[in-house]
PDB file of C-alpha atoms and ligand atoms in Angstrom:
ATOM      1  CA  MET U  23      -1.709 -13.054 -24.737  1.00  0.00           C
ATOM      2  CA  VAL U  24       1.738 -13.134 -24.866  1.00  0.00           C
ATOM      3  CA  GLU U  25       1.416 -10.588 -27.725  1.00  0.00           C
ATOM      4  CA  THR U  26      -1.685  -8.319 -26.962  1.00  0.00           C
ATOM      5  CA  GLN U  27      -1.173  -8.036 -22.910  1.00  0.00           C
ATOM      6  CA  LEU U  28       2.067  -9.295 -21.965  1.00  0.00           C
ATOM      7  CA  ILE U  29       4.721  -7.153 -24.223  1.00  0.00           C
ATOM      8  CA  PRO U  30       2.776  -4.225 -24.941  1.00  0.00           C
ATOM      9  CA  ARG U  31       2.986  -3.463 -21.575  1.00  0.00           C
ATOM     10  CA  GLY U  32       6.448  -4.270 -21.239  1.00  0.00           C
ATOM     11  CA  ILE U  33       7.371  -7.732 -20.158  1.00  0.00           C
ATOM     12  CA  LYS U  34      11.195  -8.682 -21.633  1.00  0.00           C
ATOM     13  CA  ASP U  35      12.615 -11.194 -19.826  1.00  0.00           C
ATOM     14  CA  LYS U  36      12.321 -13.735 -23.296  1.00  0.00           C
ATOM     15  CA  ARG U  37      12.307 -16.821 -20.792  1.00  0.00           C
ATOM     16  CA  VAL U  38       9.236 -14.969 -19.266  1.00  0.00           C
ATOM     17  CA  ILE U  39       8.018 -14.607 -22.683  1.00  0.00           C
ATOM     18  CA  GLU U  40       9.022 -18.060 -23.335  1.00  0.00           C
ATOM     19  CA  ALA U  41       7.251 -19.394 -20.456  1.00  0.00           C
ATOM     20  CA  MET U  42       3.680 -17.631 -20.425  1.00  0.00           C
ATOM     21  CA  LEU U  43       3.236 -19.121 -24.154  1.00  0.00           C
ATOM     22  CA  LYS U  44       4.456 -22.666 -22.848  1.00  0.00           C
ATOM     23  CA  VAL U  45       1.878 -23.380 -20.041  1.00  0.00           C
ATOM     24  CA  PRO U  46      -1.238 -24.291 -21.106  1.00  0.00           C
ATOM     25  CA  ARG U  47      -3.423 -21.360 -18.667  1.00  0.00           C
ATOM     26  CA  HIS U  48      -6.569 -22.752 -19.951  1.00  0.00           C
ATOM     27  CA  LEU U  49      -6.071 -26.199 -17.382  1.00  0.00           C
ATOM     28  CA  PHE U  50      -5.883 -24.650 -14.503  1.00  0.00           C
ATOM     29  CA  VAL U  51      -9.416 -22.524 -14.283  1.00  0.00           C
ATOM     30  CA  ARG U  52     -12.839 -24.214 -14.004  1.00  0.00           C
ATOM     31  CA  GLU U  53     -14.856 -24.873 -17.102  1.00  0.00           C
ATOM     32  CA  GLN U  54     -17.277 -22.219 -17.322  1.00  0.00           C
ATOM     33  CA  ASP U  55     -14.696 -19.797 -17.891  1.00  0.00           C
ATOM     34  CA  LEU U  56     -12.138 -21.586 -20.782  1.00  0.00           C
ATOM     35  CA  TYR U  57     -13.673 -19.015 -22.854  1.00  0.00           C
ATOM     36  CA  ARG U  58     -12.143 -16.742 -20.934  1.00  0.00           C
ATOM     37  CA  ALA U  59      -8.586 -18.465 -19.689  1.00  0.00           C
ATOM     38  CA  TYR U  60      -6.746 -15.508 -21.618  1.00  0.00           C
ATOM     39  CA  ASP U  61      -8.307 -12.980 -20.531  1.00  0.00           C
ATOM     40  CA  ASP U  62      -6.677 -10.062 -19.375  1.00  0.00           C
ATOM     41  CA  MET U  63      -8.117 -10.738 -16.210  1.00  0.00           C
ATOM     42  CA  ALA U  64      -8.302 -12.357 -13.175  1.00  0.00           C
ATOM     43  CA  LEU U  65     -10.488 -15.354 -12.324  1.00  0.00           C
ATOM     44  CA  PRO U  66     -12.425 -17.017  -9.798  1.00  0.00           C
ATOM     45  CA  ILE U  67     -11.223 -20.440  -9.022  1.00  0.00           C
ATOM     46  CA  GLY U  68     -13.895 -21.404  -6.567  1.00  0.00           C
ATOM     47  CA  GLU U  69     -13.286 -21.207  -2.307  1.00  0.00           C
ATOM     48  CA  GLY U  70     -13.977 -17.347  -3.213  1.00  0.00           C
ATOM     49  CA  GLN U  71     -10.180 -17.255  -4.812  1.00  0.00           C
ATOM     50  CA  THR U  72      -8.483 -16.625  -7.991  1.00  0.00           C
ATOM     51  CA  ILE U  73      -6.162 -17.120 -11.013  1.00  0.00           C
ATOM     52  CA  SER U  74      -4.277 -13.907 -11.364  1.00  0.00           C
ATOM     53  CA  GLN U  75      -3.810 -11.863 -14.709  1.00  0.00           C
ATOM     54  CA  PRO U  76      -1.945 -13.110 -16.382  1.00  0.00           C
ATOM     55  CA  TYR U  77       0.180  -9.492 -16.176  1.00  0.00           C
ATOM     56  CA  MET U  78       0.665 -10.087 -13.007  1.00  0.00           C
ATOM     57  CA  VAL U  79       2.141 -13.131 -13.127  1.00  0.00           C
ATOM     58  CA  ALA U  80       4.760 -12.679 -15.623  1.00  0.00           C
ATOM     59  CA  LYS U  81       5.461  -9.175 -14.186  1.00  0.00           C
ATOM     60  CA  MET U  82       6.174 -10.659 -10.523  1.00  0.00           C
ATOM     61  CA  THR U  83       7.798 -14.077 -12.453  1.00  0.00           C
ATOM     62  CA  GLU U  84      10.363 -11.252 -14.181  1.00  0.00           C
ATOM     63  CA  LEU U  85      10.987  -9.547 -11.275  1.00  0.00           C
ATOM     64  CA  LEU U  86      12.035 -12.655 -10.047  1.00  0.00           C
ATOM     65  CA  GLU U  87      15.343 -12.550 -12.503  1.00  0.00           C
ATOM     66  CA  LEU U  88      15.284 -16.400 -12.838  1.00  0.00           C
ATOM     67  CA  LYS U  89      18.272 -18.086 -14.285  1.00  0.00           C
ATOM     68  CA  GLY U  90      17.407 -21.265 -13.713  1.00  0.00           C
ATOM     69  CA  ASP U  91      19.487 -22.515 -10.610  1.00  0.00           C
ATOM     70  CA  GLU U  92      17.505 -20.721  -8.366  1.00  0.00           C
ATOM     71  CA  LYS U  93      15.150 -22.391  -5.254  1.00  0.00           C
ATOM     72  CA  VAL U  94      11.858 -20.732  -5.488  1.00  0.00           C
ATOM     73  CA  LEU U  95       8.861 -20.766  -2.388  1.00  0.00           C
ATOM     74  CA  GLU U  96       5.903 -19.277  -3.688  1.00  0.00           C
ATOM     75  CA  VAL U  97       3.368 -18.544  -0.858  1.00  0.00           C
ATOM     76  CA  GLY U  98      -0.789 -19.213  -2.090  1.00  0.00           C
ATOM     77  CA  THR U  99      -0.611 -21.459  -4.417  1.00  0.00           C
ATOM     78  CA  GLY U 100      -4.334 -21.608  -5.346  1.00  0.00           C
ATOM     79  CA  SER U 101      -4.590 -22.800  -8.553  1.00  0.00           C
ATOM     80  CA  GLY U 102      -1.339 -24.075  -9.516  1.00  0.00           C
ATOM     81  CA  TYR U 103      -0.903 -21.798 -12.139  1.00  0.00           C
ATOM     82  CA  GLN U 104       2.079 -20.049 -11.521  1.00  0.00           C
ATOM     83  CA  ALA U 105       3.621 -22.961  -9.932  1.00  0.00           C
ATOM     84  CA  ALA U 106       4.076 -23.985 -13.146  1.00  0.00           C
ATOM     85  CA  VAL U 107       5.070 -20.774 -14.605  1.00  0.00           C
ATOM     86  CA  LEU U 108       7.892 -20.965 -12.577  1.00  0.00           C
ATOM     87  CA  GLY U 109       8.645 -24.840 -12.592  1.00  0.00           C
ATOM     88  CA  GLU U 110       9.407 -23.717 -16.058  1.00  0.00           C
ATOM     89  CA  LEU U 111      11.814 -20.995 -14.694  1.00  0.00           C
ATOM     90  CA  ALA U 112      13.795 -21.944 -11.583  1.00  0.00           C
ATOM     91  CA  ARG U 113      15.459 -25.587 -10.460  1.00  0.00           C
ATOM     92  CA  GLU U 114      13.131 -26.695  -7.550  1.00  0.00           C
ATOM     93  CA  VAL U 115       9.330 -24.210  -7.034  1.00  0.00           C
ATOM     94  CA  TYR U 116       7.811 -25.444  -2.718  1.00  0.00           C
ATOM     95  CA  SER U 117       4.444 -23.734  -3.818  1.00  0.00           C
ATOM     96  CA  VAL U 118       1.957 -23.581   0.326  1.00  0.00           C
ATOM     97  CA  GLU U 119      -1.246 -23.427   0.138  1.00  0.00           C
ATOM     98  CA  ARG U 120      -4.230 -23.020   3.006  1.00  0.00           C
ATOM     99  CA  ILE U 121      -6.987 -24.502   1.060  1.00  0.00           C
ATOM    100  CA  GLU U 122      -6.548 -28.051   0.870  1.00  0.00           C
ATOM    101  CA  SER U 123      -8.913 -28.568  -1.923  1.00  0.00           C
ATOM    102  CA  LEU U 124      -7.424 -25.677  -4.054  1.00  0.00           C
ATOM    103  CA  ALA U 125      -3.624 -28.012  -3.536  1.00  0.00           C
ATOM    104  CA  ARG U 126      -5.387 -30.954  -4.016  1.00  0.00           C
ATOM    105  CA  ARG U 127      -6.997 -29.384  -7.864  1.00  0.00           C
ATOM    106  CA  ALA U 128      -3.337 -28.073  -8.784  1.00  0.00           C
ATOM    107  CA  GLN U 129      -1.954 -31.096  -7.787  1.00  0.00           C
ATOM    108  CA  GLU U 130      -3.164 -33.259  -9.885  1.00  0.00           C
ATOM    109  CA  ILE U 131      -2.554 -30.807 -12.840  1.00  0.00           C
ATOM    110  CA  ILE U 132       0.949 -30.161 -12.188  1.00  0.00           C
ATOM    111  CA  LYS U 133       1.222 -33.451 -12.324  1.00  0.00           C
ATOM    112  CA  LYS U 134      -0.323 -34.433 -15.257  1.00  0.00           C
ATOM    113  CA  LEU U 135       2.427 -31.474 -17.425  1.00  0.00           C
ATOM    114  CA  GLY U 136       5.530 -32.862 -15.770  1.00  0.00           C
ATOM    115  CA  TYR U 137       6.353 -30.522 -13.282  1.00  0.00           C
ATOM    116  CA  ASP U 138       8.109 -32.693 -10.980  1.00  0.00           C
ATOM    117  CA  ASN U 139       9.856 -30.441 -10.474  1.00  0.00           C
ATOM    118  CA  VAL U 140       6.950 -28.465  -8.624  1.00  0.00           C
ATOM    119  CA  HIS U 141       6.730 -29.376  -4.520  1.00  0.00           C
ATOM    120  CA  ILE U 142       2.885 -28.351  -2.984  1.00  0.00           C
ATOM    121  CA  PHE U 143       2.438 -28.195   0.258  1.00  0.00           C
ATOM    122  CA  THR U 144      -1.080 -28.032   2.753  1.00  0.00           C
ATOM    123  CA  GLY U 145      -0.968 -24.934   5.202  1.00  0.00           C
ATOM    124  CA  ASP U 146      -0.044 -21.672   6.330  1.00  0.00           C
ATOM    125  CA  GLY U 147       2.411 -20.159   3.890  1.00  0.00           C
ATOM    126  CA  SER U 148       2.978 -17.162   6.457  1.00  0.00           C
ATOM    127  CA  LEU U 149       5.181 -18.908   8.454  1.00  0.00           C
ATOM    128  CA  GLY U 150       7.273 -19.995   5.248  1.00  0.00           C
ATOM    129  CA  LEU U 151       9.067 -23.397   4.462  1.00  0.00           C
ATOM    130  CA  GLN U 152      11.165 -23.873   7.423  1.00  0.00           C
ATOM    131  CA  GLU U 153      12.118 -27.754   6.280  1.00  0.00           C
ATOM    132  CA  HIS U 154      13.331 -26.696   3.214  1.00  0.00           C
ATOM    133  CA  ALA U 155      14.717 -22.842   3.775  1.00  0.00           C
ATOM    134  CA  PRO U 156      16.680 -20.992   2.642  1.00  0.00           C
ATOM    135  CA  PHE U 157      15.317 -20.109  -0.622  1.00  0.00           C
ATOM    136  CA  ASP U 158      16.973 -18.304  -3.001  1.00  0.00           C
ATOM    137  CA  ARG U 159      13.685 -16.408  -3.861  1.00  0.00           C
ATOM    138  CA  ILE U 160      10.167 -15.996  -2.431  1.00  0.00           C
ATOM    139  CA  ILE U 161       6.924 -14.444  -4.438  1.00  0.00           C
ATOM    140  CA  VAL U 162       4.153 -14.101  -2.047  1.00  0.00           C
ATOM    141  CA  THR U 163       0.469 -14.291  -4.371  1.00  0.00           C
ATOM    142  CA  ALA U 164      -1.807 -13.319  -1.397  1.00  0.00           C
ATOM    143  CA  ALA U 165      -1.541  -9.831   0.320  1.00  0.00           C
ATOM    144  CA  SER U 166      -0.337  -9.481   4.293  1.00  0.00           C
ATOM    145  CA  PRO U 167       0.259  -6.007   6.296  1.00  0.00           C
ATOM    146  CA  GLU U 168       3.535  -6.649   6.194  1.00  0.00           C
ATOM    147  CA  VAL U 169       6.212  -9.027   4.767  1.00  0.00           C
ATOM    148  CA  PRO U 170       5.711 -12.122   7.112  1.00  0.00           C
ATOM    149  CA  LYS U 171       9.067 -11.989   9.110  1.00  0.00           C
ATOM    150  CA  PRO U 172       9.776 -15.630   8.471  1.00  0.00           C
ATOM    151  CA  LEU U 173       9.333 -15.297   4.636  1.00  0.00           C
ATOM    152  CA  ARG U 174      12.338 -13.015   5.233  1.00  0.00           C
ATOM    153  CA  GLU U 175      14.074 -15.636   7.394  1.00  0.00           C
ATOM    154  CA  GLN U 176      13.417 -17.610   4.566  1.00  0.00           C
ATOM    155  CA  LEU U 177      15.684 -15.729   1.908  1.00  0.00           C
ATOM    156  CA  SER U 178      18.811 -16.404   1.192  1.00  0.00           C
ATOM    157  CA  GLU U 179      21.729 -13.699   1.256  1.00  0.00           C
ATOM    158  CA  GLY U 180      21.260 -11.987  -2.232  1.00  0.00           C
ATOM    159  CA  GLY U 181      17.913 -13.426  -1.984  1.00  0.00           C
ATOM    160  CA  ILE U 182      14.840 -11.442  -4.194  1.00  0.00           C
ATOM    161  CA  LEU U 183      11.203 -11.797  -2.387  1.00  0.00           C
ATOM    162  CA  VAL U 184       8.767 -10.145  -4.065  1.00  0.00           C
ATOM    163  CA  ALA U 185       5.029  -9.496  -2.578  1.00  0.00           C
ATOM    164  CA  PRO U 186       2.174  -7.375  -2.441  1.00  0.00           C
ATOM    165  CA  VAL U 187       1.917  -5.202   1.127  1.00  0.00           C
ATOM    166  CA  GLY U 188      -0.752  -2.739   1.923  1.00  0.00           C
ATOM    167  CA  SER U 189      -4.888  -3.162   3.679  1.00  0.00           C
ATOM    168  CA  ARG U 190      -7.288  -5.530   2.258  1.00  0.00           C
ATOM    169  CA  PHE U 191      -8.118  -4.386  -0.770  1.00  0.00           C
ATOM    170  CA  SER U 192      -5.195  -2.512  -2.224  1.00  0.00           C
ATOM    171  CA  GLN U 193      -1.253  -2.777  -2.270  1.00  0.00           C
ATOM    172  CA  GLN U 194       1.696  -2.005  -3.438  1.00  0.00           C
ATOM    173  CA  LEU U 195       3.827  -4.764  -4.929  1.00  0.00           C
ATOM    174  CA  VAL U 196       7.146  -4.507  -3.795  1.00  0.00           C
ATOM    175  CA  ARG U 197      10.208  -6.227  -4.849  1.00  0.00           C
ATOM    176  CA  LEU U 198      13.130  -6.632  -1.495  1.00  0.00           C
ATOM    177  CA  CYS U 199      17.124  -7.408  -1.817  1.00  0.00           C
ATOM    178  CA  LYS U 200      18.651  -9.359   0.536  1.00  0.00           C
ATOM    179  CA  ARG U 201      21.547  -7.968   1.630  1.00  0.00           C
ATOM    180  CA  GLY U 202      23.473  -9.116   5.129  1.00  0.00           C
ATOM    181  CA  ASN U 203      20.402  -7.658   7.586  1.00  0.00           C
ATOM    182  CA  ARG U 204      19.219  -5.038   4.377  1.00  0.00           C
ATOM    183  CA  PHE U 205      16.411  -5.501   3.264  1.00  0.00           C
ATOM    184  CA  GLU U 206      17.234  -3.644  -0.067  1.00  0.00           C
ATOM    185  CA  GLU U 207      13.531  -2.108  -1.880  1.00  0.00           C
ATOM    186  CA  ASP U 208      13.886  -1.971  -5.407  1.00  0.00           C
ATOM    187  CA  TYR U 209      10.254  -1.492  -6.570  1.00  0.00           C
ATOM    188  CA  SER U 210       6.406  -0.792  -5.989  1.00  0.00           C
ATOM    189  CA  THR U 211       3.847  -0.295  -7.784  1.00  0.00           C
ATOM    190  CA  LEU U 212       0.334  -0.180  -6.603  1.00  0.00           C
ATOM    191  CA  CYS U 213      -1.663  -3.450  -6.960  1.00  0.00           C
ATOM    192  CA  VAL U 214      -5.040  -5.800  -6.086  1.00  0.00           C
ATOM    193  CA  PHE U 215      -4.525  -8.916  -4.835  1.00  0.00           C
ATOM    194  CA  VAL U 216      -7.084 -11.080  -2.697  1.00  0.00           C
ATOM    195  CA  PRO U 217      -4.975 -11.691   1.376  1.00  0.00           C
ATOM    196  CA  LEU U 218      -2.937 -13.766   3.177  1.00  0.00           C
ATOM    197  CA  ILE U 219      -4.574 -15.574   5.983  1.00  0.00           C
ATOM    198  CA  GLY U 220      -2.101 -16.466   8.545  1.00  0.00           C
ATOM    199  CA  ALA U 221      -0.093 -16.381  11.413  1.00  0.00           C
ATOM    200  CA  TYR U 222       1.826 -13.257   9.896  1.00  0.00           C
ATOM    201  CA  GLY U 223      -1.400 -12.081   7.426  1.00  0.00           C
ATOM    202  CA  TRP U 224      -5.095 -11.325   8.912  1.00  0.00           C
ATOM    203  CA  GLU U 225      -7.374 -12.733  10.447  1.00  0.00           C
ATOM    204  CA  ASP U 226     -10.252 -15.287   8.799  1.00  0.00           C
TER     205      ASP U 226
HETATM  206  N1  SAH R1071      -0.347 -18.011  -7.180  1.00  0.00           N
HETATM  207  C1  SAH R1071      -1.866 -18.416  -7.650  1.00  0.00           C
HETATM  208  C2  SAH R1071      -3.476 -17.064  -7.637  1.00  0.00           C
HETATM  209  C3  SAH R1071      -3.577 -17.316  -5.865  1.00  0.00           C
HETATM  210  S1  SAH R1071      -4.976 -16.205  -5.740  1.00  0.00           S
HETATM  211  C4  SAH R1071      -2.158 -18.678  -9.137  1.00  0.00           C
HETATM  212  O1  SAH R1071      -1.705 -18.694  -9.760  1.00  0.00           O
HETATM  213  O2  SAH R1071      -2.944 -19.223  -9.347  1.00  0.00           O
HETATM  214  C5  SAH R1071      -3.746 -16.475  -3.367  1.00  0.00           C
HETATM  215  C6  SAH R1071      -3.849 -17.448  -2.666  1.00  0.00           C
HETATM  216  O3  SAH R1071      -3.532 -17.190  -1.987  1.00  0.00           O
HETATM  217  C7  SAH R1071      -5.590 -18.381  -2.879  1.00  0.00           C
HETATM  218  O4  SAH R1071      -5.109 -20.033  -3.481  1.00  0.00           O
HETATM  219  C8  SAH R1071      -5.241 -18.428  -0.796  1.00  0.00           C
HETATM  220  O5  SAH R1071      -5.905 -19.575  -0.554  1.00  0.00           O
HETATM  221  C9  SAH R1071      -3.887 -18.586  -1.058  1.00  0.00           C
HETATM  222  N2  SAH R1071      -3.780 -18.393  -0.033  1.00  0.00           N
HETATM  223  C10 SAH R1071      -4.301 -17.487   1.107  1.00  0.00           C
HETATM  224  N3  SAH R1071      -3.759 -16.922   2.477  1.00  0.00           N
HETATM  225  C11 SAH R1071      -2.267 -17.617   2.360  1.00  0.00           C
HETATM  226  C12 SAH R1071      -1.628 -18.409   3.330  1.00  0.00           C
HETATM  227  N4  SAH R1071      -1.459 -18.457   5.306  1.00  0.00           N
HETATM  228  N5  SAH R1071      -0.874 -19.662   3.208  1.00  0.00           N
HETATM  229  C13 SAH R1071      -1.089 -19.973   1.422  1.00  0.00           C
HETATM  230  N6  SAH R1071      -1.780 -19.630   1.293  1.00  0.00           N
HETATM  231  C14 SAH R1071      -2.512 -19.051   1.708  1.00  0.00           C
END
């Protein structure tokens, strides 16, 4: 996966590559999908949701420019795979999932793998996680019409946010850096994510 999908497409951050080599993706997919756990695609994880394509996980993680001391918020835990990758690369990871059964399953795997720095919550992540804010990095793995206002507010000064923004079926993956009251957008590429359902996302 790393040699055929990530490096040829330009993933360069050595720490990201190491994390992608280390985290056992097959533990985060359903049993019937084991044979394609490392294939170049998103896979269903139940409840109409998906575990993102490996390249997308690596690309979003690389865009966060993690050095190891950051407090990160992830919106959309899903399988917990992205959270585990972040757990390898950041100090603390707070991940919010709106579907309780997914949050519970992700929590079990994360615990089994020993990621004491990854904390999973059930709720509407479009509201952020005020009690643990501010965050040095925010990653949103479900798409919304705009970057939710609470997430902008809960980002630290100099912090980086990566999120898919656009229509329900097609979006731009954008990176924003917070500088005072301004957000500088310095990266954007086409992507397709499942919808963010919540107060600052789409209606169910
Ligand atoms: N990062 C995940 C991919 C998850 S897909 C992984 O590595 O597997 C996006 C997830 O966002 C879905 O599980 C969906 O239920 C969740 N989601 C959608 N709206 C949400 C919201 N408002 N708050 C939290 N999670 C949400």
